[in-house]
């Protein structure tokens, strides 16, 4: 028979503060097993579909089922007292969560933990007997491990959407755990199979997170045994130190590693973090197929912040993030850099402008930049006998760094000295760029690294300055100071502007022209900026 797996109706008693009342369930197929429970697909008497979790420890020994299928311990069995004690311990987190949900007036806790009801097995007369059950009405949820499996199988298919999904999911998870921590609770068993999201068609609603298994949750203020959780996501200290906030933070880091580090090495380990991976985290992130699959995912700042998050989550407990709030901030930074390319077609801001250059695989952004420098070379604005090729690069994200790479190659001309000034509002841009090019300062004078050398390939100066979307006058003053200090006023520099936002690029180009004009220079024909997926010169 098609429905052969379904058993006859089982009567369970629902626990309520005012007492208990019976409800009839039709129990179907097994959908999961753990160390302390078996999960069934089930319907209750009003035909609602959901999951019925039955307390059933693996080492239950003499436990039996009665004629209705309910678990019980014979009264003459010596393990009966042990079973009842374990059953109450299993239910304790649910009682605690119910109490916390009532106290949490903002509703944050309920937003992350799905509604549940507690039931007891009973006989035909309604007398409580046997084991305990947790009933959860089930919406169309998909566990995070399913999302990870798809990433591992096809990392190059829609890689930017996959990375955005992972990072937004991790933000939701971390916020959820932060709420638990603020309520004085620890989770202790965070893993991809223990949380999931609603789906709308093929889209994962990552803000609608639900925790599936909460029986590991406990108070942070009680005496807790060590070694609770799933081994692959447990911190090294779990064997000898009681759990703490950092226990959950480590597990979040291990989940992130599982999702984003897709390399031949990690595949051989089931995409699970192992201690020997720690010193290689930067390389593993850089070499991940998910990261390398698109220019958006391989943004230098994005790769750097992902590495930092993994390092600060998976290090020794004493050096981890102090709390989930700090971790959330860094995850949101990563999401900021992951979002642009992924939602470019929807017209959002932040480095969307270059999407048009990446749309054709035969003409990616590097080739597009080379094309423009071929038609409008670095010497376009200089006099024939001018010995200096001055370049001003404003903004040093993914495309600013690509432009500099091309400049360092294209600027090698006989009788010309390349002189590049890079303006960025973030000092880590310089650090990231040079870290990935460790021998660059052997050839180029980087902020004075070859001071006194007879014939360096050129000069590169990094300047940390902030520009503002709504203060053109201030921007003009900042750029005037930079041009005066770093550029030869007898010759306008070749300017490349890539600040990650069309409006900001356009306004900065105009401010730069004003600044150059105040110094007697005209850079309108050499001021290149991004706008709407295209490269434009200010005067063209």
Short mmCIF file of C-alpha atoms in Angstrom, two decimals:
data_model
loop_
_atom_site.label_atom_id
_atom_site.label_comp_id
_atom_site.label_asym_id
_atom_site.label_seq_id
_atom_site.Cartn_x
_atom_site.Cartn_y
_atom_site.Cartn_z
CA UNK A 1 0.00 0.00 0.00
CA UNK A 2 1.14 3.53 -0.76
CA UNK A 3 0.61 4.72 2.84
CA UNK A 4 1.93 1.58 4.42
CA UNK A 5 4.47 3.54 6.49
CA UNK A 6 1.72 5.30 8.44
CA UNK A 7 0.70 3.80 11.76
CA UNK A 8 -2.67 4.02 13.43
CA UNK A 9 -3.65 7.11 15.40
CA UNK A 10 -1.71 7.76 18.58
CA UNK A 11 -3.21 9.74 21.44
CA UNK A 12 -0.80 12.11 23.19
CA UNK A 13 -1.39 14.54 26.03
CA UNK A 14 -0.35 18.14 25.47
CA UNK A 15 1.28 19.87 28.42
CA UNK A 16 -0.29 23.17 29.44
CA UNK A 17 0.00 25.32 32.53
CA UNK A 18 -3.67 24.70 33.24
CA UNK A 19 -3.37 20.95 32.78
CA UNK A 20 -3.22 18.57 29.83
CA UNK A 21 -5.56 17.61 27.03
CA UNK A 22 -5.41 14.77 24.49
CA UNK A 23 -4.74 15.13 20.77
CA UNK A 24 -4.67 12.42 18.14
CA UNK A 25 -1.65 12.09 15.82
CA UNK A 26 -1.12 9.98 12.74
CA UNK A 27 2.56 9.12 12.65
CA UNK A 28 4.29 8.49 9.33
CA UNK A 29 7.80 7.83 8.10
CA UNK A 30 11.01 8.40 10.02
CA UNK A 31 12.76 11.53 8.76
CA UNK A 32 15.69 11.68 11.16
CA UNK A 33 17.45 10.02 14.10
CA UNK A 34 19.80 11.37 16.74
CA UNK A 35 21.41 10.29 19.96
CA UNK A 36 18.31 11.11 22.01
CA UNK A 37 15.37 11.29 19.62
CA UNK A 38 13.65 9.98 16.52
CA UNK A 39 11.82 12.43 14.22
CA UNK A 40 8.67 11.43 12.35
CA UNK A 41 6.60 13.09 9.70
CA UNK A 42 3.16 13.36 11.27
CA UNK A 43 -0.33 14.85 11.10
CA UNK A 44 -2.35 15.88 14.10
CA UNK A 45 -6.12 15.45 14.24
CA UNK A 46 -6.77 18.76 12.48
CA UNK A 47 -4.67 17.57 9.50
CA UNK A 48 -1.75 19.92 10.15
CA UNK A 49 1.54 18.53 8.80
CA UNK A 50 4.60 18.72 11.00
CA UNK A 51 7.38 16.93 12.79
CA UNK A 52 6.87 14.83 15.89
CA UNK A 53 10.08 14.26 17.80
CA UNK A 54 10.05 11.27 20.13
CA UNK A 55 12.49 11.04 23.04
CA UNK A 56 14.25 7.73 22.37
CA UNK A 57 17.86 7.49 23.59
CA UNK A 58 20.06 5.09 21.65
CA UNK A 59 21.14 3.26 24.80
CA UNK A 60 17.57 2.85 26.05
CA UNK A 61 18.04 -0.86 26.72
CA UNK A 62 14.79 -2.51 27.87
CA UNK A 63 12.45 0.14 26.49
CA UNK A 64 9.32 -1.28 24.80
CA UNK A 65 6.35 -0.14 22.74
CA UNK A 66 2.75 -0.73 23.74
CA UNK A 67 -0.02 -1.72 21.35
CA UNK A 68 -0.52 1.90 20.21
CA UNK A 69 3.18 2.21 19.39
CA UNK A 70 4.20 4.41 22.35
CA UNK A 71 7.48 3.91 24.16
CA UNK A 72 7.49 2.96 27.80
CA UNK A 73 9.66 1.28 30.41
CA UNK A 74 8.22 -1.68 32.29
CA UNK A 75 7.77 -0.70 35.93
CA UNK A 76 9.88 -3.64 37.10
CA UNK A 77 12.89 -2.56 34.99
CA UNK A 78 15.85 -1.15 36.98
CA UNK A 79 16.62 1.39 34.20
CA UNK A 80 13.15 2.97 34.51
CA UNK A 81 14.36 5.61 36.96
CA UNK A 82 17.33 6.43 34.69
CA UNK A 83 15.02 6.74 31.67
CA UNK A 84 12.65 9.14 33.44
CA UNK A 85 15.53 11.29 34.66
CA UNK A 86 17.00 11.51 31.14
CA UNK A 87 13.58 12.29 29.70
CA UNK A 88 13.11 15.26 32.02
CA UNK A 89 16.63 16.50 31.26
CA UNK A 90 15.82 16.29 27.56
CA UNK A 91 12.70 18.40 28.04
CA UNK A 92 14.37 21.01 30.24
CA UNK A 93 15.63 23.23 27.37
CA UNK A 94 12.10 23.37 25.94
CA UNK A 95 10.65 24.43 29.28
CA UNK A 96 13.37 27.07 29.57
CA UNK A 97 12.75 28.38 26.05
CA UNK A 98 9.03 28.56 26.64
CA UNK A 99 9.65 30.60 29.76
CA UNK A 100 12.10 32.90 27.93
CA UNK A 101 9.67 33.41 25.04
CA UNK A 102 7.03 34.60 27.50
CA UNK A 103 9.51 37.02 29.06
CA UNK A 104 10.88 38.29 25.72
CA UNK A 105 8.46 41.10 24.98
CA UNK A 106 10.19 42.08 21.70
CA UNK A 107 9.46 38.68 20.19
CA UNK A 108 13.05 38.27 18.91
CA UNK A 109 13.40 34.80 20.40
CA UNK A 110 10.15 33.56 18.89
CA UNK A 111 11.24 34.85 15.51
CA UNK A 112 14.15 32.40 15.43
CA UNK A 113 12.71 29.41 17.27
CA UNK A 114 9.71 27.75 15.61
CA UNK A 115 6.56 27.19 17.70
CA UNK A 116 6.51 23.88 19.51
CA UNK A 117 4.22 21.93 21.81
CA UNK A 118 5.18 19.36 24.43
CA UNK A 119 3.29 16.08 24.69
CA UNK A 120 3.34 12.99 26.89
CA UNK A 121 2.40 9.49 25.93
CA UNK A 122 -0.79 8.25 27.54
CA UNK A 123 -2.92 5.11 27.71
CA UNK A 124 -6.49 4.71 26.46
CA UNK A 125 -7.80 6.25 29.69
CA UNK A 126 -5.66 9.38 29.33
CA UNK A 127 -3.17 8.41 32.02
CA UNK A 128 0.38 9.69 31.39
CA UNK A 129 2.83 6.92 30.61
CA UNK A 130 5.99 6.37 28.61
CA UNK A 131 8.11 8.92 26.84
CA UNK A 132 7.87 12.58 25.76
CA UNK A 133 7.23 14.20 22.39
CA UNK A 134 7.85 17.60 20.82
CA UNK A 135 5.45 18.65 18.06
CA UNK A 136 6.46 21.34 15.58
CA UNK A 137 4.15 22.40 12.74
CA UNK A 138 6.38 22.35 9.70
CA UNK A 139 6.36 25.10 7.08
CA UNK A 140 8.36 24.65 3.85
CA UNK A 141 11.82 24.88 5.44
CA UNK A 142 15.13 23.86 3.94
CA UNK A 143 18.06 23.03 6.16
CA UNK A 144 21.31 24.90 5.63
CA UNK A 145 23.19 21.66 4.96
CA UNK A 146 21.11 21.24 1.78
CA UNK A 147 22.27 24.69 0.64
CA UNK A 148 25.87 23.71 1.41
CA UNK A 149 25.56 20.46 -0.56
CA UNK A 150 24.44 22.42 -3.63
CA UNK A 151 27.41 24.79 -3.24
CA UNK A 152 29.83 21.88 -2.95
CA UNK A 153 28.36 20.19 -6.04
CA UNK A 154 28.11 23.26 -8.31
CA UNK A 155 30.16 26.18 -6.91
CA UNK A 156 30.51 27.81 -10.34
CA UNK A 157 26.77 28.02 -10.98
CA UNK A 158 25.44 31.44 -9.87
CA UNK A 159 28.37 31.79 -7.45
CA UNK A 160 27.55 35.34 -6.40
CA UNK A 161 23.99 34.44 -5.41
CA UNK A 162 25.29 31.42 -3.52
CA UNK A 163 27.80 33.52 -1.55
CA UNK A 164 25.20 36.18 -0.77
CA UNK A 165 22.84 33.45 0.44
CA UNK A 166 25.54 31.99 2.70
CA UNK A 167 26.55 35.33 4.19
CA UNK A 168 23.00 36.56 4.77
CA UNK A 169 22.21 33.17 6.35
CA UNK A 170 25.23 33.50 8.64
CA UNK A 171 24.17 37.01 9.65
CA UNK A 172 20.71 35.68 10.60
CA UNK A 173 22.21 32.73 12.47
CA UNK A 174 24.63 34.93 14.41
CA UNK A 175 21.89 37.39 15.34
CA UNK A 176 19.75 34.47 16.51
CA UNK A 177 22.53 33.09 18.71
CA UNK A 178 23.21 36.61 20.00
CA UNK A 179 19.59 36.79 21.18
CA UNK A 180 20.04 33.46 22.97
CA UNK A 181 23.24 34.66 24.62
CA UNK A 182 21.59 37.89 25.75
CA UNK A 183 18.86 35.76 27.31
CA UNK A 184 21.53 33.89 29.30
CA UNK A 185 21.49 30.74 27.16
CA UNK A 186 24.03 28.78 25.11
CA UNK A 187 23.21 26.62 22.09
CA UNK A 188 26.20 24.19 22.13
CA UNK A 189 25.27 22.26 18.97
CA UNK A 190 25.32 24.66 16.01
CA UNK A 191 25.75 22.85 12.69
CA UNK A 192 24.31 23.15 9.15
CA UNK A 193 21.64 20.52 9.76
CA UNK A 194 20.30 22.29 12.86
CA UNK A 195 18.90 25.42 11.23
CA UNK A 196 17.13 26.32 8.04
CA UNK A 197 15.02 28.82 6.15
CA UNK A 198 11.69 29.34 4.50
CA UNK A 199 11.67 29.09 0.72
CA UNK A 200 9.70 31.08 -1.80
CA UNK A 201 10.07 29.18 -5.03
CA UNK A 202 13.82 28.76 -5.46
CA UNK A 203 14.67 31.72 -3.23
CA UNK A 204 15.81 31.17 0.35
CA UNK A 205 14.38 33.73 2.74
CA UNK A 206 17.49 33.88 4.86
CA UNK A 207 16.02 36.38 7.29
CA UNK A 208 13.34 33.81 8.19
CA UNK A 209 15.67 31.48 10.10
CA UNK A 210 14.48 28.68 12.33
CA UNK A 211 16.48 26.50 14.71
CA UNK A 212 15.50 22.85 14.33
CA UNK A 213 17.08 21.11 17.33
CA UNK A 214 17.12 23.08 20.55
CA UNK A 215 17.54 20.33 23.12
CA UNK A 216 21.23 21.24 23.49
CA UNK A 217 20.33 24.78 24.66
CA UNK A 218 21.08 25.41 28.30
CA UNK A 219 21.58 28.23 30.76
CA UNK A 220 24.99 29.88 30.67
CA UNK A 221 24.85 30.17 34.46
CA UNK A 222 24.44 26.51 35.39
CA UNK A 223 27.09 23.83 35.77
CA UNK A 224 27.44 22.23 32.35
CA UNK A 225 29.14 19.04 31.33
CA UNK A 226 31.86 19.19 28.68
CA UNK A 227 31.79 17.49 25.29
CA UNK A 228 28.20 18.37 24.31
CA UNK A 229 27.61 18.92 20.58
CA UNK A 230 28.60 17.51 17.21
CA UNK A 231 32.29 16.64 17.05
CA UNK A 232 33.03 18.27 13.68
CA UNK A 233 31.78 21.65 14.95
CA UNK A 234 33.09 21.48 18.53
CA UNK A 235 35.87 23.76 19.73
CA UNK A 236 39.15 22.09 20.80
CA UNK A 237 38.55 23.27 24.39
CA UNK A 238 35.27 21.31 24.63
CA UNK A 239 37.00 18.33 26.20
CA UNK A 240 38.31 20.17 29.24
CA UNK A 241 36.53 23.54 29.55
CA UNK A 242 32.84 24.20 30.20
CA UNK A 243 30.92 25.81 27.30
CA UNK A 244 30.89 29.57 26.87
CA UNK A 245 29.77 32.18 24.35
CA UNK A 246 32.97 31.42 22.42
CA UNK A 247 31.83 27.78 22.09
CA UNK A 248 28.96 28.87 19.86
CA UNK A 249 31.15 31.38 18.01
CA UNK A 250 33.60 28.62 17.09
CA UNK A 251 30.74 26.50 15.73
CA UNK A 252 29.47 29.44 13.62
CA UNK A 253 32.96 29.82 12.16
CA UNK A 254 33.11 26.09 11.40
CA UNK A 255 29.72 26.32 9.64
CA UNK A 256 30.96 29.26 7.53
CA UNK A 257 34.11 27.32 6.62
CA UNK A 258 31.96 24.34 5.58
CA UNK A 259 29.92 26.57 3.29
CA UNK A 260 32.55 28.69 1.54
CA UNK A 261 35.83 26.74 1.44
CA UNK A 262 35.40 24.52 -1.60
CA UNK A 263 38.80 23.13 -2.57
CA UNK A 264 40.16 19.65 -3.39
CA UNK A 265 41.71 19.60 0.08
CA UNK A 266 38.49 20.45 1.90
CA UNK A 267 36.51 18.02 -0.26
CA UNK A 268 38.72 15.17 0.96
CA UNK A 269 37.79 16.17 4.52
CA UNK A 270 34.07 16.45 3.90
CA UNK A 271 34.41 20.26 3.67
CA UNK A 272 34.92 20.26 7.43
CA UNK A 273 37.39 22.48 9.25
CA UNK A 274 40.35 20.76 10.85
CA UNK A 275 43.01 22.30 13.07
CA UNK A 276 45.77 21.88 10.48
CA UNK A 277 43.78 24.18 8.16
CA UNK A 278 44.08 27.19 10.46
CA UNK A 279 47.42 28.56 9.24
CA UNK A 280 46.27 28.13 5.63
CA UNK A 281 42.89 29.87 5.96
CA UNK A 282 43.85 32.80 3.73
CA UNK A 283 45.07 30.52 0.97
CA UNK A 284 42.06 28.22 1.28
CA UNK A 285 39.66 31.15 0.98
CA UNK A 286 41.57 32.53 -2.03
CA UNK A 287 41.58 29.11 -3.74
CA UNK A 288 37.97 28.21 -2.99
CA UNK A 289 36.06 27.45 -6.19
CA UNK A 290 33.13 29.48 -4.86
CA UNK A 291 35.37 32.53 -4.40
CA UNK A 292 37.28 32.18 -7.66
CA UNK A 293 34.11 31.58 -9.68
CA UNK A 294 33.45 35.30 -10.23
CA UNK A 295 35.16 38.66 -10.02
CA UNK A 296 32.58 39.81 -7.50
CA UNK A 297 33.30 36.93 -5.12
CA UNK A 298 37.06 37.46 -5.44
CA UNK A 299 36.93 41.13 -4.41
CA UNK A 300 40.13 41.68 -2.37
CA UNK A 301 38.32 43.21 0.59
CA UNK A 302 35.76 40.40 0.58
CA UNK A 303 38.41 37.69 0.60
CA UNK A 304 40.25 39.49 3.36
CA UNK A 305 37.24 39.91 5.65
CA UNK A 306 36.17 36.29 5.10
CA UNK A 307 39.64 35.18 6.15
CA UNK A 308 39.58 37.44 9.20
CA UNK A 309 36.14 36.11 10.25
CA UNK A 310 37.35 32.51 10.03
CA UNK A 311 40.57 33.31 11.88
CA UNK A 312 38.81 35.16 14.71
CA UNK A 313 36.14 32.45 15.05
CA UNK A 314 38.33 29.34 14.83
CA UNK A 315 41.35 30.46 16.86
CA UNK A 316 41.98 29.63 20.50
CA UNK A 317 39.08 30.59 22.73
CA UNK A 318 40.92 33.46 24.43
CA UNK A 319 41.41 35.26 21.08
CA UNK A 320 37.98 34.70 19.52
CA UNK A 321 35.29 37.31 19.04
CA UNK A 322 34.12 38.39 22.46
CA UNK A 323 30.45 38.14 21.50
CA UNK A 324 28.19 37.57 18.51
CA UNK A 325 27.65 41.29 18.05
CA UNK A 326 31.28 41.67 16.93
CA UNK A 327 30.98 38.68 14.63
CA UNK A 328 27.76 40.06 13.12
CA UNK A 329 29.48 43.35 12.28
CA UNK A 330 32.20 41.57 10.30
CA UNK A 331 29.71 39.27 8.56
CA UNK A 332 27.72 42.33 7.48
CA UNK A 333 30.91 43.88 6.11
CA UNK A 334 31.50 40.73 4.07
CA UNK A 335 27.91 40.82 2.87
CA UNK A 336 28.37 44.47 1.85
CA UNK A 337 31.16 43.47 -0.55
CA UNK A 338 29.38 40.33 -1.74
CA UNK A 339 26.10 42.05 -2.58
CA UNK A 340 27.13 44.44 -5.36
CA UNK A 341 27.69 42.10 -8.30
CA UNK A 342 24.98 39.71 -7.19
CA UNK A 343 22.21 42.32 -7.38
CA UNK A 344 23.64 44.50 -10.12
CA UNK A 345 20.72 43.92 -12.46
CA UNK A 346 18.37 45.31 -9.82
CA UNK A 347 20.11 48.71 -9.95
CA UNK A 348 21.54 48.72 -6.43
CA UNK A 349 24.65 50.70 -5.58
CA UNK A 350 28.18 49.85 -4.43
CA UNK A 351 30.45 48.78 -7.29
CA UNK A 352 27.57 47.89 -9.58
CA UNK A 353 29.07 50.11 -12.28
CA UNK A 354 31.55 47.52 -13.50
CA UNK A 355 28.93 44.81 -13.93
CA UNK A 356 28.49 45.73 -17.59
CA UNK A 357 32.19 45.08 -18.13
CA UNK A 358 31.86 41.59 -16.66
CA UNK A 359 28.64 40.63 -18.44
CA UNK A 360 30.42 39.30 -21.54
CA UNK A 361 32.82 36.50 -20.69
CA UNK A 362 34.89 37.41 -23.75
CA UNK A 363 35.37 40.92 -22.41
CA UNK A 364 35.82 40.87 -18.65
CA UNK A 365 36.76 43.90 -16.59
CA UNK A 366 40.52 43.44 -16.98
CA UNK A 367 40.22 43.27 -20.77
CA UNK A 368 37.87 46.26 -20.73
CA UNK A 369 40.40 48.34 -18.81
CA UNK A 370 43.19 47.25 -21.14
CA UNK A 371 41.02 48.22 -24.09
CA UNK A 372 40.50 51.74 -22.74
CA UNK A 373 44.19 52.17 -21.96
CA UNK A 374 45.00 51.07 -25.50
CA UNK A 375 42.75 53.74 -27.03
CA UNK A 376 43.49 56.40 -24.40
CA UNK A 377 46.96 55.56 -23.06
CA UNK A 378 48.53 56.92 -19.89
CA UNK A 379 50.55 59.47 -21.85
CA UNK A 380 47.45 60.94 -23.57
CA UNK A 381 47.47 64.09 -21.43
CA UNK A 382 51.21 64.65 -21.23
CA UNK A 383 53.60 66.52 -23.46
CA UNK A 384 55.83 64.39 -25.70
CA UNK A 385 58.98 65.35 -23.81
CA UNK A 386 57.43 65.06 -20.34
CA UNK A 387 59.50 62.45 -18.41
CA UNK A 388 56.72 61.59 -15.91
CA UNK A 389 53.54 59.54 -16.38
CA UNK A 390 51.43 60.76 -13.47
CA UNK A 391 48.43 58.61 -12.49
CA UNK A 392 45.90 59.44 -9.78
CA UNK A 393 43.79 56.46 -8.73
CA UNK A 394 40.79 57.35 -6.54
CA UNK A 395 39.16 54.32 -4.91
CA UNK A 396 41.00 51.06 -4.39
CA UNK A 397 38.47 48.26 -4.43
CA UNK A 398 38.39 45.36 -6.84
CA UNK A 399 38.59 47.45 -10.01
CA UNK A 400 40.95 50.06 -8.64
CA UNK A 401 43.42 47.28 -7.88
CA UNK A 402 42.97 45.82 -11.37
CA UNK A 403 43.61 49.23 -12.89
CA UNK A 404 46.82 49.62 -10.88
CA UNK A 405 48.03 46.19 -11.98
CA UNK A 406 47.52 47.15 -15.62
CA UNK A 407 49.18 50.56 -15.08
CA UNK A 408 52.27 48.95 -13.60
CA UNK A 409 52.61 46.93 -16.80
CA UNK A 410 51.49 49.48 -19.40
CA UNK A 411 53.51 52.28 -17.80
CA UNK A 412 56.89 50.72 -18.53
CA UNK A 413 58.03 53.11 -21.30
CA UNK A 414 61.50 54.20 -22.32
CA UNK A 415 62.25 57.70 -21.11
CA UNK A 416 59.18 57.82 -18.87
CA UNK A 417 58.87 57.42 -15.10
CA UNK A 418 55.59 56.05 -13.82
CA UNK A 419 54.32 57.92 -10.77
CA UNK A 420 51.06 56.58 -9.26
CA UNK A 421 49.13 58.02 -6.32
CA UNK A 422 46.42 55.80 -4.83
CA UNK A 423 43.68 57.44 -2.74
CA UNK A 424 41.62 55.19 -0.45
CA UNK A 425 39.63 55.67 2.73
CA UNK A 426 40.67 52.29 4.15
CA UNK A 427 44.25 51.48 5.14
CA UNK A 428 43.58 47.76 4.77
CA UNK A 429 43.30 48.22 0.99
CA UNK A 430 47.04 48.89 0.80
CA UNK A 431 47.78 46.00 3.16
CA UNK A 432 45.66 43.54 1.14
CA UNK A 433 47.12 44.63 -2.19
CA UNK A 434 50.75 44.39 -1.12
CA UNK A 435 50.25 41.15 0.80
CA UNK A 436 49.10 39.49 -2.42
CA UNK A 437 52.10 40.94 -4.31
CA UNK A 438 54.95 40.38 -1.81
CA UNK A 439 57.80 41.19 -4.23
CA UNK A 440 56.35 44.34 -5.75
CA UNK A 441 58.43 46.64 -3.57
CA UNK A 442 61.60 45.02 -4.95
CA UNK A 443 60.87 46.70 -8.28
CA UNK A 444 58.70 49.72 -7.46
CA UNK A 445 59.30 52.45 -4.93
CA UNK A 446 56.29 51.83 -2.66
CA UNK A 447 55.94 54.73 -0.22
CA UNK A 448 59.72 55.14 -0.13
CA UNK A 449 60.67 51.44 -0.05
CA UNK A 450 63.41 52.10 -2.66
CA UNK A 451 64.40 55.56 -1.54
CA UNK A 452 67.78 56.32 -3.08
CA UNK A 453 67.65 53.47 -5.60
CA UNK A 454 69.08 54.46 -9.00
CA UNK A 455 66.43 53.09 -11.34
CA UNK A 456 63.17 51.77 -9.80
CA UNK A 457 60.43 50.75 -12.21
CA UNK A 458 58.27 53.56 -10.86
CA UNK A 459 56.76 55.11 -7.75
CA UNK A 460 53.52 54.20 -5.98
CA UNK A 461 52.23 56.31 -3.09
CA UNK A 462 49.22 55.36 -0.97
CA UNK A 463 47.19 58.19 0.55
CA UNK A 464 44.38 57.63 3.03
CA UNK A 465 41.65 60.24 2.56
CA UNK A 466 37.86 60.23 2.78
CA UNK A 467 35.54 61.72 0.15
CA UNK A 468 31.88 62.55 0.64
CA UNK A 469 28.82 62.08 -1.54
CA UNK A 470 27.14 65.34 -0.49
CA UNK A 471 30.11 67.67 0.01
CA UNK A 472 31.60 68.55 -3.35
CA UNK A 473 33.45 71.55 -1.98
CA UNK A 474 35.17 69.44 0.68
CA UNK A 475 36.08 66.84 -1.95
CA UNK A 476 37.55 69.55 -4.14
CA UNK A 477 39.69 70.78 -1.23
CA UNK A 478 40.92 67.24 -0.43
CA UNK A 479 41.78 66.57 -4.07
CA UNK A 480 43.48 69.95 -4.45
CA UNK A 481 45.79 69.10 -1.55
CA UNK A 482 46.57 65.69 -3.06
CA UNK A 483 47.27 67.12 -6.53
CA UNK A 484 49.45 69.83 -5.08
CA UNK A 485 51.49 67.39 -2.98
CA UNK A 486 51.77 64.37 -5.23
CA UNK A 487 51.38 65.57 -8.83
CA UNK A 488 53.49 67.79 -11.10
CA UNK A 489 51.41 70.92 -11.66
CA UNK A 490 52.89 71.36 -15.14
CA UNK A 491 51.16 68.24 -16.40
CA UNK A 492 47.68 66.86 -15.56
CA UNK A 493 47.57 63.32 -14.19
CA UNK A 494 45.70 60.45 -15.76
CA UNK A 495 42.81 59.95 -13.29
CA UNK A 496 40.87 56.72 -12.70
CA UNK A 497 37.87 56.89 -10.32
CA UNK A 498 36.17 53.75 -9.00
CA UNK A 499 34.57 54.47 -5.62
CA UNK A 500 31.88 51.83 -5.93
CA UNK A 501 28.89 54.09 -6.65
CA UNK A 502 27.88 55.82 -9.88
CA UNK A 503 26.81 59.10 -8.26
CA UNK A 504 29.96 59.23 -6.14
CA UNK A 505 32.16 58.53 -9.17
CA UNK A 506 30.53 61.26 -11.24
CA UNK A 507 30.66 63.90 -8.49
CA UNK A 508 34.26 63.05 -7.65
CA UNK A 509 35.25 63.40 -11.30
CA UNK A 510 33.79 66.90 -11.35
CA UNK A 511 35.44 67.79 -8.04
CA UNK A 512 38.75 66.51 -9.40
CA UNK A 513 38.41 68.70 -12.49
CA UNK A 514 37.71 71.71 -10.25
CA UNK A 515 40.73 70.91 -8.08
CA UNK A 516 42.99 70.53 -11.11
CA UNK A 517 41.65 73.77 -12.60
CA UNK A 518 42.45 75.66 -9.40
CA UNK A 519 46.08 74.59 -9.90
CA UNK A 520 46.17 75.52 -13.56
CA UNK A 521 45.78 71.99 -14.87
CA UNK A 522 43.12 70.56 -17.18
CA UNK A 523 42.44 66.86 -16.49
CA UNK A 524 39.02 66.67 -18.13
CA UNK A 525 40.38 64.66 -21.06
CA UNK A 526 42.25 62.26 -18.79
CA UNK A 527 39.69 61.79 -15.99
CA UNK A 528 38.21 58.30 -16.42
CA UNK A 529 35.33 57.15 -14.21
CA UNK A 530 32.67 54.45 -13.99
CA UNK A 531 29.04 55.21 -14.72
CA UNK A 532 26.21 52.77 -15.43
CA UNK A 533 28.48 49.87 -16.33
CA UNK A 534 30.62 51.94 -18.73
CA UNK A 535 33.88 53.86 -18.57
CA UNK A 536 33.68 57.59 -19.36
CA UNK A 537 36.07 60.48 -19.66
CA UNK A 538 34.77 63.69 -18.16
CA UNK A 539 35.10 65.64 -21.40
CA UNK A 540 33.89 62.91 -23.76
#
